[in-house]
Amino acid sequence: MVKSFKVMTLTEAAADRIKRIIAEADRPIAGVRVGVKNGGCAGMSYTMEYAEEQRPGEDVVEDRGVRVFVDPKAVLFLLGTEMDFQTTKLASQFVFNNPNQTSACGCGESVAITPAKPEALQAAGA
């Protein structure tokens, strides 16, 4: 039997914000989809979108009463990440506390991420 593991976790603030997003959506939403894409001055950026259903190959993180669907191409980049939601004087935004992130650009829009090594998967129970 294969052990399951959570690719990422959510803080209470992130879960509360996702619950509000789902409640205020103009169509039925199952959760949010998280991934990474190439771009920006640091090389990659995090992506988020509404998720109406699970896509083939996606990991589903169920934490604090919400579902986060993780793009299969992003799993190694997001392994061990904590998703938070923070509000400051200038912004309200999701923040990814990612142990695989090696740097970020000055504007905060893009990051450099190194994929998790196979031993990290073993430690996570995969």
Tab-separated table of C-alpha atoms in Angstrom:
chain	number	residue	atom	x	y	z
A	1	MET	CA	0.000	0.000	0.000
A	2	VAL	CA	1.343	3.439	-0.949
A	3	LYS	CA	1.385	5.987	1.854
A	4	SER	CA	-0.251	9.298	1.075
A	5	PHE	CA	1.404	12.596	1.889
A	6	LYS	CA	0.419	16.241	1.687
A	7	VAL	CA	2.308	18.192	-0.909
A	8	MET	CA	1.503	21.365	0.978
A	9	THR	CA	-0.342	22.656	4.042
A	10	LEU	CA	-2.507	25.693	4.694
A	11	THR	CA	-2.602	28.152	7.544
A	12	GLU	CA	-5.960	29.002	9.092
A	13	ALA	CA	-5.824	32.404	7.335
A	14	ALA	CA	-5.327	30.774	3.914
A	15	ALA	CA	-8.145	28.292	4.508
A	16	ASP	CA	-10.516	31.074	5.626
A	17	ARG	CA	-9.708	33.136	2.515
A	18	ILE	CA	-10.242	30.139	0.204
A	19	LYS	CA	-13.603	29.467	1.905
A	20	ARG	CA	-14.647	33.080	1.200
A	21	ILE	CA	-13.456	32.835	-2.422
A	22	ILE	CA	-15.523	29.674	-2.934
A	23	ALA	CA	-18.584	31.205	-1.250
A	24	GLU	CA	-18.402	34.351	-3.412
A	25	ALA	CA	-17.723	32.579	-6.744
A	26	ASP	CA	-20.235	33.031	-9.544
A	27	ARG	CA	-20.257	29.294	-10.304
A	28	PRO	CA	-19.760	26.051	-8.354
A	29	ILE	CA	-16.130	25.787	-7.234
A	30	ALA	CA	-14.559	22.691	-5.656
A	31	GLY	CA	-11.426	24.530	-4.487
A	32	VAL	CA	-8.407	26.336	-5.893
A	33	ARG	CA	-5.727	25.011	-8.220
A	34	VAL	CA	-2.106	25.884	-7.429
A	35	GLY	CA	0.872	25.525	-9.728
A	36	VAL	CA	4.012	27.206	-10.973
A	37	LYS	CA	4.891	28.627	-14.370
A	38	ASN	CA	8.030	29.866	-16.039
A	39	GLY	CA	8.365	33.619	-16.194
A	40	GLY	CA	9.365	36.752	-14.370
A	41	CYS	CA	12.818	38.045	-13.614
A	42	ALA	CA	13.578	35.277	-11.073
A	43	GLY	CA	12.449	32.463	-13.365
A	44	MET	CA	9.117	31.153	-12.007
A	45	SER	CA	5.896	32.379	-10.469
A	46	TYR	CA	3.116	30.761	-8.489
A	47	THR	CA	-0.270	30.351	-10.146
A	48	MET	CA	-3.751	30.075	-8.648
A	49	GLU	CA	-7.140	29.658	-10.259
A	50	TYR	CA	-10.626	28.395	-9.526
A	51	ALA	CA	-10.940	24.616	-9.700
A	52	GLU	CA	-14.324	23.185	-10.615
A	53	GLU	CA	-13.082	19.588	-10.412
A	54	GLN	CA	-9.954	17.486	-10.075
A	55	ARG	CA	-7.948	16.998	-13.262
A	56	PRO	CA	-6.205	13.700	-14.058
A	57	GLY	CA	-2.896	13.350	-12.224
A	58	GLU	CA	-3.494	16.185	-9.763
A	59	ASP	CA	-2.771	15.834	-6.078
A	60	VAL	CA	-5.592	17.006	-3.837
A	61	VAL	CA	-4.717	18.606	-0.530
A	62	GLU	CA	-7.613	18.662	1.904
A	63	ASP	CA	-6.678	20.831	4.842
A	64	ARG	CA	-8.751	22.887	7.294
A	65	GLY	CA	-11.972	22.227	5.404
A	66	VAL	CA	-10.855	23.291	1.913
A	67	ARG	CA	-9.434	21.576	-1.155
A	68	VAL	CA	-6.345	22.655	-3.049
A	69	PHE	CA	-5.626	20.913	-6.351
A	70	VAL	CA	-1.904	20.785	-7.160
A	71	ASP	CA	-0.821	20.750	-10.798
A	72	PRO	CA	1.214	17.544	-11.325
A	73	LYS	CA	4.061	19.537	-12.934
A	74	ALA	CA	4.351	21.624	-9.752
A	75	VAL	CA	4.497	18.881	-7.102
A	76	LEU	CA	8.296	18.722	-6.805
A	77	PHE	CA	8.484	22.526	-6.692
A	78	LEU	CA	5.802	22.806	-3.979
A	79	LEU	CA	6.652	19.837	-1.748
A	80	GLY	CA	6.684	21.015	1.876
A	81	THR	CA	5.164	24.424	1.119
A	82	GLU	CA	2.899	26.196	3.591
A	83	MET	CA	0.275	28.411	1.944
A	84	ASP	CA	-0.671	31.492	3.992
A	85	PHE	CA	-2.835	34.572	3.453
A	86	GLN	CA	-1.482	37.866	4.731
A	87	THR	CA	-2.887	41.374	4.889
A	88	THR	CA	-0.579	44.366	5.258
A	89	LYS	CA	-1.083	48.110	4.863
A	90	LEU	CA	-0.380	47.824	1.133
A	91	ALA	CA	-1.597	44.379	0.068
A	92	SER	CA	-3.689	41.304	0.772
A	93	GLN	CA	-2.255	38.198	-0.823
A	94	PHE	CA	-1.537	34.504	-0.639
A	95	VAL	CA	2.036	33.835	0.434
A	96	PHE	CA	3.889	30.586	-0.235
A	97	ASN	CA	6.412	29.641	2.467
A	98	ASN	CA	8.328	27.238	0.267
A	99	PRO	CA	11.455	25.414	1.472
A	100	ASN	CA	12.405	24.816	-2.185
A	101	GLN	CA	12.470	28.527	-3.016
A	102	THR	CA	16.040	29.777	-3.344
A	103	SER	CA	15.417	33.467	-4.122
A	104	ALA	CA	12.811	36.006	-5.197
A	105	CYS	CA	12.888	39.097	-7.371
A	106	GLY	CA	12.677	42.543	-5.815
A	107	CYS	CA	9.081	43.160	-6.903
A	108	GLY	CA	7.890	39.896	-5.363
A	109	GLU	CA	6.208	38.631	-8.524
A	110	SER	CA	8.585	35.791	-9.326
A	111	VAL	CA	10.798	33.309	-7.527
A	112	ALA	CA	13.588	30.832	-8.143
A	113	ILE	CA	12.593	27.319	-7.055
A	114	THR	CA	14.674	24.155	-7.022
A	115	PRO	CA	12.700	20.886	-7.308
A	116	ALA	CA	12.629	18.755	-4.153
A	117	LYS	CA	15.105	15.890	-4.170
A	118	PRO	CA	13.899	12.254	-4.148
A	119	GLU	CA	14.911	11.875	-0.487
A	120	ALA	CA	12.405	14.633	0.392
A	121	LEU	CA	9.663	12.493	-1.139
A	122	GLN	CA	10.776	9.517	0.949
A	123	ALA	CA	10.792	11.642	4.104
A	124	ALA	CA	7.266	12.854	3.284
A	125	GLY	CA	6.064	9.251	3.122
A	126	ALA	CA	5.540	8.911	-0.633
